[in-house]
Structure formats: structure tokens, C-alpha cells
Short mmCIF file of N, CA and C in Angstrom, two decimals:
data_model
loop_
_atom_site.label_atom_id
_atom_site.label_comp_id
_atom_site.label_asym_id
_atom_site.label_seq_id
_atom_site.Cartn_x
_atom_site.Cartn_y
_atom_site.Cartn_z
N UNK A 139 -18.20 8.90 -16.78
CA UNK A 139 -18.20 10.58 -16.93
C UNK A 139 -19.48 11.29 -16.08
N UNK A 140 -19.90 10.62 -15.35
CA UNK A 140 -21.01 11.29 -14.26
C UNK A 140 -22.34 11.51 -14.69
N UNK A 141 -22.36 10.67 -15.81
CA UNK A 141 -23.74 10.75 -16.60
C UNK A 141 -25.08 9.89 -16.27
N UNK A 142 -24.46 9.16 -16.24
CA UNK A 142 -25.24 7.39 -15.71
C UNK A 142 -25.26 7.45 -14.30
N UNK A 143 -26.06 6.74 -13.57
CA UNK A 143 -26.16 6.27 -12.00
C UNK A 143 -26.19 4.73 -12.68
N UNK A 144 -25.26 4.14 -11.77
CA UNK A 144 -25.05 2.40 -11.30
C UNK A 144 -25.93 2.61 -10.04
N UNK A 145 -26.85 1.39 -9.84
CA UNK A 145 -27.77 1.22 -8.31
C UNK A 145 -26.77 0.21 -7.42
N UNK A 146 -26.64 1.11 -6.45
CA UNK A 146 -26.15 -0.02 -5.02
C UNK A 146 -26.92 -1.17 -4.97
N UNK A 147 -26.62 -2.13 -4.82
CA UNK A 147 -27.60 -3.67 -4.01
C UNK A 147 -27.88 -3.21 -2.96
N UNK A 148 -29.26 -3.70 -2.66
CA UNK A 148 -30.08 -2.96 -1.61
C UNK A 148 -29.94 -4.13 -0.50
N UNK A 149 -29.88 -5.73 -1.14
CA UNK A 149 -29.30 -6.70 -0.25
C UNK A 149 -27.97 -7.37 -0.49
N UNK A 150 -27.50 -6.52 0.39
CA UNK A 150 -25.61 -7.32 0.50
C UNK A 150 -25.76 -8.02 2.17
N UNK A 151 -25.11 -9.26 2.03
CA UNK A 151 -25.05 -9.74 3.13
C UNK A 151 -23.47 -10.13 3.65
N UNK A 152 -23.31 -8.90 4.66
CA UNK A 152 -21.94 -8.29 4.45
C UNK A 152 -21.40 -9.42 5.81
N UNK A 153 -22.39 -10.45 6.48
CA UNK A 153 -21.81 -11.22 7.98
C UNK A 153 -20.87 -11.60 7.78
N UNK A 154 -20.37 -12.69 6.16
CA UNK A 154 -19.61 -13.51 5.80
C UNK A 154 -18.37 -12.61 4.77
N UNK A 155 -17.52 -12.15 5.12
CA UNK A 155 -16.47 -11.24 4.10
C UNK A 155 -15.51 -11.95 4.20
N UNK A 156 -15.88 -12.99 2.75
CA UNK A 156 -14.73 -13.97 2.52
C UNK A 156 -13.18 -13.54 1.56
N UNK A 157 -13.46 -12.23 1.44
CA UNK A 157 -11.93 -11.57 1.17
C UNK A 157 -11.21 -10.97 2.16
N UNK A 158 -11.43 -10.99 3.00
CA UNK A 158 -10.28 -10.37 4.12
C UNK A 158 -9.52 -11.72 5.52
N UNK A 159 -8.67 -11.21 4.98
CA UNK A 159 -8.01 -12.32 6.14
C UNK A 159 -7.13 -11.48 7.27
N UNK A 160 -7.34 -11.82 8.46
CA UNK A 160 -7.03 -10.91 9.34
C UNK A 160 -6.09 -11.59 10.87
N UNK A 161 -5.05 -10.79 11.06
CA UNK A 161 -4.15 -11.55 11.93
C UNK A 161 -3.44 -10.85 13.07
N UNK A 162 -3.79 -11.18 14.25
CA UNK A 162 -3.82 -10.11 15.33
C UNK A 162 -2.92 -10.61 16.61
N UNK A 163 -1.83 -9.99 17.37
CA UNK A 163 -1.57 -10.29 18.00
C UNK A 163 -1.04 -8.96 19.30
N UNK A 164 0.07 -9.30 20.02
CA UNK A 164 0.29 -8.29 20.77
C UNK A 164 1.56 -8.42 21.34
N UNK A 165 2.55 -7.37 20.82
CA UNK A 165 3.83 -6.71 20.95
C UNK A 165 4.75 -6.95 20.06
N UNK A 166 5.69 -7.61 20.21
CA UNK A 166 6.89 -8.06 19.61
C UNK A 166 8.12 -9.03 20.31
N UNK A 167 8.42 -9.48 19.08
CA UNK A 167 9.40 -11.11 19.51
C UNK A 167 10.84 -10.53 19.01
N UNK A 168 12.06 -10.94 19.52
CA UNK A 168 13.24 -10.66 18.94
C UNK A 168 13.36 -11.60 17.87
N UNK A 169 14.17 -10.82 16.81
CA UNK A 169 14.73 -11.55 15.68
C UNK A 169 16.17 -11.92 15.76
N UNK A 170 15.19 -13.81 16.07
CA UNK A 170 16.97 -14.29 15.75
C UNK A 170 18.14 -14.12 15.02
N UNK A 171 17.55 -13.49 14.09
CA UNK A 171 18.41 -13.35 12.86
C UNK A 171 19.51 -11.94 12.86
N UNK A 172 18.54 -10.98 13.73
CA UNK A 172 19.56 -9.63 13.55
C UNK A 172 18.69 -9.12 14.59
N UNK A 173 19.24 -8.85 15.93
CA UNK A 173 19.02 -8.58 17.41
C UNK A 173 18.94 -7.13 17.65
N UNK A 174 18.80 -6.22 16.35
CA UNK A 174 18.38 -5.27 16.82
C UNK A 174 17.34 -4.92 15.87
N UNK A 175 16.26 -5.72 15.52
CA UNK A 175 15.15 -5.68 15.22
C UNK A 175 14.86 -6.12 15.89
N UNK A 176 12.86 -5.77 15.89
CA UNK A 176 12.18 -6.84 16.42
C UNK A 176 11.10 -6.79 15.62
N UNK A 177 10.60 -8.51 15.64
CA UNK A 177 9.81 -9.28 14.80
C UNK A 177 7.89 -8.46 15.24
N UNK A 178 6.82 -8.06 14.55
CA UNK A 178 5.73 -8.22 15.30
C UNK A 178 5.34 -9.35 15.56
N UNK A 179 4.38 -9.69 16.79
CA UNK A 179 3.93 -10.84 17.40
C UNK A 179 2.86 -11.23 16.95
N UNK A 180 2.13 -12.07 15.85
CA UNK A 180 1.01 -12.35 15.20
C UNK A 180 0.69 -13.46 16.03
N UNK A 181 -0.05 -13.74 16.50
CA UNK A 181 -1.09 -15.15 17.32
C UNK A 181 -2.22 -15.40 16.81
N UNK A 182 -3.04 -14.85 16.63
CA UNK A 182 -4.36 -15.21 16.21
C UNK A 182 -4.80 -14.97 14.57
N UNK A 183 -5.78 -15.70 13.80
CA UNK A 183 -5.89 -15.54 12.61
C UNK A 183 -7.72 -15.89 13.05
N UNK A 184 -8.27 -14.68 11.82
CA UNK A 184 -9.79 -14.39 11.99
C UNK A 184 -9.83 -14.48 10.17
N UNK A 185 -10.95 -15.68 9.84
CA UNK A 185 -11.83 -15.65 8.91
C UNK A 185 -12.64 -16.42 8.94
N UNK A 186 -13.49 -16.94 7.98
CA UNK A 186 -14.36 -17.89 8.15
C UNK A 186 -14.23 -19.00 7.84
N UNK A 187 -12.79 -19.52 6.76
CA UNK A 187 -12.54 -20.31 6.80
C UNK A 187 -10.77 -20.43 6.52
N UNK A 188 -9.86 -21.07 6.79
CA UNK A 188 -8.78 -21.11 6.81
C UNK A 188 -7.96 -21.08 5.58
N UNK A 189 -8.84 -21.45 4.43
CA UNK A 189 -8.16 -20.79 3.03
C UNK A 189 -6.72 -21.49 3.27
N UNK A 190 -5.84 -22.73 3.94
CA UNK A 190 -4.73 -22.58 3.76
C UNK A 190 -3.99 -21.46 4.60
N UNK A 191 -4.01 -20.72 5.38
CA UNK A 191 -3.25 -19.55 6.50
C UNK A 191 -2.78 -20.30 7.03
N UNK A 192 -1.99 -19.32 7.80
CA UNK A 192 -1.56 -20.12 8.98
C UNK A 192 -0.41 -19.38 9.94
N UNK A 193 0.19 -19.05 10.87
CA UNK A 193 1.09 -18.76 11.36
C UNK A 193 1.78 -19.60 11.81
N UNK A 194 3.46 -19.53 11.52
CA UNK A 194 4.46 -20.46 11.84
C UNK A 194 5.27 -20.47 13.24
N UNK A 195 5.85 -21.41 13.55
CA UNK A 195 6.55 -21.16 14.72
C UNK A 195 7.38 -19.82 14.89
N UNK A 196 7.96 -19.37 13.85
CA UNK A 196 8.59 -18.34 13.89
C UNK A 196 7.74 -17.07 13.59
N UNK A 197 6.19 -17.15 13.85
CA UNK A 197 5.25 -16.04 13.89
C UNK A 197 5.29 -15.15 12.48
N UNK A 198 5.67 -15.90 11.72
CA UNK A 198 5.53 -15.68 10.43
C UNK A 198 4.57 -15.77 9.85
N UNK A 199 3.39 -15.40 8.60
CA UNK A 199 1.92 -15.40 8.24
C UNK A 199 2.67 -16.46 6.90
N UNK A 200 1.83 -17.28 7.32
CA UNK A 200 2.23 -18.16 5.70
C UNK A 200 0.77 -18.00 5.01
N UNK A 201 0.98 -17.66 3.20
CA UNK A 201 -0.22 -17.37 2.40
C UNK A 201 -0.57 -18.53 1.63
N UNK A 202 -1.98 -18.81 1.91
CA UNK A 202 -2.39 -19.79 1.34
C UNK A 202 -3.33 -19.91 0.15
N UNK A 203 -3.29 -18.88 0.08
CA UNK A 203 -4.09 -18.34 -1.51
C UNK A 203 -3.41 -17.35 -2.38
N UNK A 204 -3.11 -17.99 -3.71
CA UNK A 204 -2.15 -16.84 -3.92
C UNK A 204 -3.21 -15.71 -5.42
N UNK A 205 -2.60 -14.41 -4.81
CA UNK A 205 -3.64 -13.60 -5.38
C UNK A 205 -3.23 -11.94 -5.21
N UNK A 206 -3.58 -11.19 -5.75
CA UNK A 206 -3.20 -9.28 -5.32
C UNK A 206 -4.11 -9.27 -3.82
N UNK A 207 -2.79 -8.58 -3.00
CA UNK A 207 -3.94 -8.02 -1.72
C UNK A 207 -3.64 -6.75 -1.63
N UNK A 208 -4.52 -6.48 -0.71
CA UNK A 208 -3.65 -5.28 0.23
C UNK A 208 -3.67 -5.61 1.34
N UNK A 209 -2.45 -4.95 1.64
CA UNK A 209 -2.26 -5.36 2.95
C UNK A 209 -2.66 -4.04 3.62
N UNK A 210 -2.71 -4.07 5.05
CA UNK A 210 -3.25 -3.11 6.14
C UNK A 210 -2.37 -3.50 7.57
N UNK A 211 -1.27 -2.59 7.33
CA UNK A 211 -1.10 -3.01 8.94
C UNK A 211 -1.50 -1.84 10.27
N UNK A 212 -1.98 -1.93 11.18
CA UNK A 212 -2.09 -1.19 12.21
C UNK A 212 -1.44 -1.79 13.66
N UNK A 213 -0.77 -0.52 14.15
CA UNK A 213 0.68 -1.50 15.32
C UNK A 213 0.58 0.07 15.61
N UNK A 214 1.61 -0.25 16.86
CA UNK A 214 2.36 1.05 18.15
C UNK A 214 3.49 1.24 18.10
N UNK A 215 3.89 2.51 18.98
CA UNK A 215 5.62 1.91 19.47
C UNK A 215 5.23 2.43 20.45
N UNK A 216 6.29 2.30 21.73
CA UNK A 216 6.40 2.85 22.72
C UNK A 216 7.89 3.45 23.08
N UNK A 217 8.02 4.83 23.72
CA UNK A 217 9.45 4.85 23.52
C UNK A 217 9.25 5.19 25.67
N UNK A 218 10.28 4.17 25.62
CA UNK A 218 10.58 4.44 27.20
C UNK A 218 10.84 5.12 27.95
N UNK A 219 10.79 5.78 28.96
CA UNK A 219 11.25 6.14 30.19
C UNK A 219 12.13 6.62 30.33
N UNK A 220 13.52 7.64 30.11
CA UNK A 220 14.61 8.18 30.89
C UNK A 220 15.56 7.85 29.23
N UNK A 221 14.42 8.63 28.02
CA UNK A 221 15.16 8.34 26.90
C UNK A 221 15.79 10.59 26.83
N UNK A 222 16.23 10.51 26.02
CA UNK A 222 17.12 11.61 26.23
C UNK A 222 15.78 12.88 24.84
N UNK A 223 15.68 14.04 25.80
CA UNK A 223 14.72 14.82 25.50
C UNK A 223 14.89 15.83 24.48
N UNK A 224 15.86 15.11 23.69
CA UNK A 224 16.10 16.50 22.66
C UNK A 224 16.45 15.72 21.17
N UNK A 225 16.05 14.41 21.01
CA UNK A 225 16.09 13.34 20.04
C UNK A 225 14.60 13.18 19.45
N UNK A 226 14.31 13.49 18.20
CA UNK A 226 12.92 12.72 17.91
C UNK A 226 13.55 11.47 17.38
N UNK A 227 12.83 10.68 18.16
CA UNK A 227 12.87 8.99 17.96
C UNK A 227 11.91 8.28 16.67
N UNK A 228 12.67 7.49 15.51
CA UNK A 228 12.41 7.37 14.45
C UNK A 228 12.31 5.75 14.74
N UNK A 229 11.27 5.03 14.07
CA UNK A 229 11.51 3.63 13.86
C UNK A 229 10.24 3.16 12.78
N UNK A 230 11.05 1.94 12.07
CA UNK A 230 10.59 2.06 10.83
C UNK A 230 9.99 0.17 10.71
N UNK A 231 8.58 0.52 10.06
CA UNK A 231 8.25 -0.90 10.31
C UNK A 231 8.33 -1.55 9.00
N UNK A 232 9.15 -2.70 8.72
CA UNK A 232 9.45 -2.98 7.58
C UNK A 232 8.47 -4.68 7.32
N UNK A 233 8.19 -4.28 5.88
CA UNK A 233 7.27 -5.76 5.49
C UNK A 233 8.22 -6.71 4.66
N UNK A 234 8.37 -7.90 5.13
CA UNK A 234 8.98 -9.14 4.14
C UNK A 234 8.45 -9.96 4.13
N UNK A 235 8.74 -10.50 2.67
CA UNK A 235 8.31 -11.53 2.17
C UNK A 235 9.33 -12.32 1.61
N UNK A 236 9.36 -13.73 2.13
CA UNK A 236 10.22 -14.63 1.87
C UNK A 236 11.55 -14.21 1.65
N UNK A 237 11.61 -13.83 3.48
CA UNK A 237 13.34 -12.96 3.59
C UNK A 237 13.30 -11.67 2.27
N UNK A 238 12.52 -11.31 1.75
CA UNK A 238 12.82 -9.88 1.05
C UNK A 238 11.91 -8.56 1.33
N UNK A 239 12.93 -7.53 1.76
CA UNK A 239 11.80 -6.28 1.97
C UNK A 239 10.81 -6.11 1.08
N UNK A 240 9.49 -5.61 1.38
CA UNK A 240 9.20 -5.60 -0.02
C UNK A 240 8.57 -4.21 0.32
N UNK A 241 8.56 -3.56 1.40
CA UNK A 241 7.71 -2.03 1.85
C UNK A 241 7.95 -2.02 3.12
N UNK A 242 8.14 -0.34 3.32
CA UNK A 242 8.02 0.28 5.04
C UNK A 242 7.73 1.17 5.25
N UNK A 243 6.99 1.76 6.55
CA UNK A 243 6.39 2.94 7.11
C UNK A 243 7.07 3.27 8.07
N UNK A 244 7.29 4.68 8.46
CA UNK A 244 7.75 5.48 9.57
C UNK A 244 6.99 5.69 10.34
N UNK A 245 7.61 5.81 11.88
CA UNK A 245 6.77 6.39 12.92
C UNK A 245 7.84 7.24 13.99
N UNK A 246 7.43 8.34 14.49
CA UNK A 246 8.11 9.12 15.27
C UNK A 246 7.53 8.81 16.47
N UNK A 247 8.58 9.30 17.25
CA UNK A 247 8.15 9.13 18.83
C UNK A 247 8.59 10.68 19.47
N UNK A 248 8.10 11.58 19.67
CA UNK A 248 8.25 13.03 20.34
C UNK A 248 9.26 13.02 21.24
N UNK A 249 9.94 13.89 21.34
CA UNK A 249 11.15 14.42 22.46
C UNK A 249 11.06 13.97 24.13
N UNK A 250 9.72 14.50 24.52
CA UNK A 250 9.29 13.81 25.78
C UNK A 250 9.62 12.63 26.44
N UNK A 251 9.86 12.74 27.35
CA UNK A 251 10.72 10.68 27.96
C UNK A 251 10.13 10.19 28.30
N UNK A 252 8.66 9.88 27.88
CA UNK A 252 8.29 8.92 27.71
C UNK A 252 6.80 9.10 26.69
N UNK A 253 7.34 8.40 25.18
CA UNK A 253 5.85 8.98 24.26
C UNK A 253 5.55 7.51 23.00
N UNK A 254 4.80 8.00 22.84
CA UNK A 254 4.12 6.49 21.84
C UNK A 254 3.79 7.53 20.76
N UNK A 255 3.60 6.48 19.38
CA UNK A 255 3.22 6.74 18.40
C UNK A 255 2.65 5.41 17.87
N UNK A 256 1.55 5.98 16.84
CA UNK A 256 0.58 4.83 16.26
C UNK A 256 1.04 4.52 14.71
N UNK A 257 1.10 3.53 13.96
CA UNK A 257 1.79 3.33 12.36
C UNK A 257 0.08 2.96 11.80
N UNK A 258 -0.20 3.19 10.96
CA UNK A 258 -1.19 2.11 9.27
C UNK A 258 -0.07 2.86 8.56
N UNK A 259 -0.24 1.47 7.42
CA UNK A 259 0.40 1.14 6.22
C UNK A 259 -0.64 0.39 5.73
N UNK A 260 -1.17 0.96 4.16
CA UNK A 260 -1.62 0.16 3.05
C UNK A 260 -0.80 0.06 2.21
N UNK A 261 -0.85 -1.51 1.45
CA UNK A 261 -0.24 -1.22 0.28
C UNK A 261 -0.80 -2.40 -0.53
N UNK A 262 -0.42 -2.46 -1.99
CA UNK A 262 -0.99 -3.96 -2.47
C UNK A 262 0.08 -4.56 -2.96
N UNK A 263 -0.10 -5.82 -3.04
CA UNK A 263 1.25 -6.73 -3.54
C UNK A 263 1.08 -8.04 -3.54
N UNK A 264 1.04 -8.62 -5.04
CA UNK A 264 0.90 -10.06 -4.98
C UNK A 264 1.78 -10.63 -4.02
N UNK A 265 1.04 -11.58 -3.76
CA UNK A 265 1.20 -12.99 -2.87
C UNK A 265 1.08 -14.11 -3.47
N UNK A 266 2.00 -15.54 -3.48
CA UNK A 266 1.65 -16.32 -4.13
C UNK A 266 2.07 -17.17 -2.72
N UNK A 267 0.72 -18.06 -3.20
CA UNK A 267 1.04 -19.90 -1.65
C UNK A 267 1.87 -20.31 -1.55
N UNK A 268 2.20 -20.04 0.18
CA UNK A 268 2.99 -20.39 1.04
C UNK A 268 4.52 -19.74 1.05
N UNK A 269 3.87 -18.40 0.25
CA UNK A 269 4.74 -17.34 1.11
C UNK A 269 5.03 -17.07 2.01
N UNK A 270 5.89 -16.14 3.39
CA UNK A 270 6.18 -15.79 4.51
C UNK A 270 5.93 -14.95 4.52
N UNK A 271 4.92 -13.91 5.42
CA UNK A 271 4.87 -12.77 5.29
C UNK A 271 5.44 -12.64 7.15
N UNK A 272 6.16 -11.27 7.30
CA UNK A 272 6.62 -11.03 8.76
C UNK A 272 6.69 -9.18 8.53
N UNK A 273 6.92 -8.61 9.78
CA UNK A 273 6.83 -7.51 9.71
C UNK A 273 7.76 -6.90 10.57
N UNK A 274 8.90 -6.42 10.37
CA UNK A 274 9.89 -6.28 11.80
C UNK A 274 10.00 -5.24 11.63
N UNK A 275 10.21 -4.51 12.86
CA UNK A 275 10.39 -3.23 13.37
C UNK A 275 11.61 -2.74 13.86
N UNK A 276 12.55 -1.41 13.54
CA UNK A 276 13.60 -1.30 14.36
C UNK A 276 13.55 0.20 14.54
N UNK A 277 14.69 0.73 15.68
CA UNK A 277 14.73 2.13 16.03
C UNK A 277 16.13 2.42 15.14
N UNK A 278 15.62 3.35 14.43
CA UNK A 278 15.86 4.15 12.84
C UNK A 278 17.23 4.99 13.18
N UNK A 279 16.63 5.74 14.79
CA UNK A 279 17.97 6.61 15.03
C UNK A 279 19.00 5.89 16.11
N UNK A 280 20.11 6.11 15.57
CA UNK A 280 21.13 5.75 16.33
C UNK A 280 21.79 6.27 17.72
N UNK A 281 22.31 5.22 18.11
CA UNK A 281 23.27 6.23 19.50
C UNK A 281 22.73 6.04 20.61
N UNK A 282 21.00 5.34 20.34
CA UNK A 282 19.56 5.33 21.65
C UNK A 282 20.07 4.29 21.98
N UNK A 283 19.88 4.05 23.15
CA UNK A 283 19.94 2.33 24.30
C UNK A 283 19.07 2.42 25.55
N UNK A 284 17.91 3.19 25.05
CA UNK A 284 16.74 3.33 26.30
C UNK A 284 15.84 2.38 26.00
N UNK A 285 15.04 1.99 26.40
CA UNK A 285 13.70 1.14 25.89
C UNK A 285 13.19 1.56 25.33
N UNK A 286 12.54 0.44 24.28
CA UNK A 286 11.18 0.68 23.83
C UNK A 286 10.45 -0.08 23.40
N UNK A 287 9.34 -0.68 22.96
CA UNK A 287 8.73 -1.13 23.04
C UNK A 287 7.49 -1.19 21.66
N UNK A 288 6.45 -2.48 21.38
CA UNK A 288 5.45 -2.16 20.60
C UNK A 288 4.40 -3.12 21.13
N UNK A 289 3.55 -1.85 22.75
CA UNK A 289 2.81 -2.58 23.85
C UNK A 289 1.55 -3.05 23.35
N UNK A 290 1.09 -2.31 21.85
CA UNK A 290 -0.54 -2.90 22.17
C UNK A 290 -0.67 -3.71 21.34
N UNK A 291 -1.93 -3.76 20.64
CA UNK A 291 -1.97 -4.84 19.84
C UNK A 291 -1.51 -4.30 17.85
N UNK A 292 -1.17 -5.67 17.24
CA UNK A 292 -0.79 -5.08 15.88
C UNK A 292 -1.80 -5.93 14.80
N UNK A 293 -2.16 -5.53 14.36
CA UNK A 293 -3.42 -5.92 13.10
C UNK A 293 -3.09 -6.27 11.71
N UNK A 294 -2.55 -7.26 10.95
CA UNK A 294 -2.29 -7.19 9.64
C UNK A 294 -3.18 -8.12 9.31
N UNK A 295 -4.27 -6.89 7.77
CA UNK A 295 -5.40 -7.26 7.38
C UNK A 295 -4.78 -7.80 5.81
N UNK A 296 -4.95 -8.94 5.63
CA UNK A 296 -4.60 -9.03 3.93
C UNK A 296 -6.53 -9.01 3.43
N UNK A 297 -6.59 -8.43 2.41
CA UNK A 297 -8.05 -7.83 1.53
C UNK A 297 -7.20 -8.89 0.08
N UNK A 298 -8.19 -9.61 -0.13
CA UNK A 298 -8.21 -10.00 -1.45
C UNK A 298 -8.88 -9.43 -2.44
N UNK A 299 -7.99 -8.92 -3.69
CA UNK A 299 -8.80 -8.26 -4.33
C UNK A 299 -8.75 -9.34 -5.61
N UNK A 300 -7.67 -9.73 -6.07
CA UNK A 300 -8.05 -10.95 -7.46
C UNK A 300 -7.22 -11.63 -7.53
N UNK A 301 -7.21 -12.76 -8.21
CA UNK A 301 -6.29 -13.91 -8.95
C UNK A 301 -5.02 -13.35 -9.31
#
């Protein structure tokens, strides 16, 4: 209600944050089960301890600790040269857990021949131990056959909220 102040601790050691699990990689790979989609390529995992988390051979993130997480994705998409200049190209970044789509965010590239767009998404989701997470990307604009890519770095951070 704004009538009582709560002091902020003065000595907080934030050199080691045991609540953040960060997975990074570059680019994307083909989805062997659906050739119209790509899968974001995650290759490295950063955390003080593994807590059972890993990246399997299919580039899926394997959850090592059950709980409620805030999932934060940062990525980009690049529309290659030679594409039509009269269409806005739309891309869908979808979050999959154990083969089930649980969330998505869209990005668009402008009508210039070559253009790029960034995507940032955050949402809460309860994960169980051994769940497999993947981020799929597909071009939502139909009828376009020019090249496209996810050229930059991908980051998926899992912020542990509670068990």
C-alpha cells in the first residue's frame, strides 16, 4: 500500500547466480521431422553447476531440475537477397516441450530485398526433470522460396522461479 518501506540488502553476492541456466548457440539446423521448419542451434550451456541439464544430439535442451521457469529467448532472422519487395515476410519462433508446442512469438522482415529482424520472448512455464525443449523457426509467409537464415547468436535463458 506504499506506507511501509522494505530495505534492500546492502551485501548481495551476485557473482554466482544459481537460478539462471543459459543456453547459447549460433544459427539453425534442419528439422529432420519437418523440412519446412528449422531448429535453433544450441551448443553451449552456462551455469555454475550442470544440475543435470544438458544439450542432446538433436540440439534439444534436457531439463535437469523440475520447477517453474521464466524462459527468455533472444534471436534474429535474416531475409536473403532476391526476395519479393512487395511482401512482408513473417517468421514464427515456437517453443516445444516434449514434442508439444507451448508458446510462440512472431517476427517480420521488411519488404527490402535484404532485411533482418530480432526476436525477444519471455513467458512462464512449469518444466519437469528430463523434459526436452526445442525452439523451431518457420517462415509463416507462404509462396516465398528465397533463402532465409538465423545468422546470429541464439540465447535461451531459463530463470528458476520455484519448485
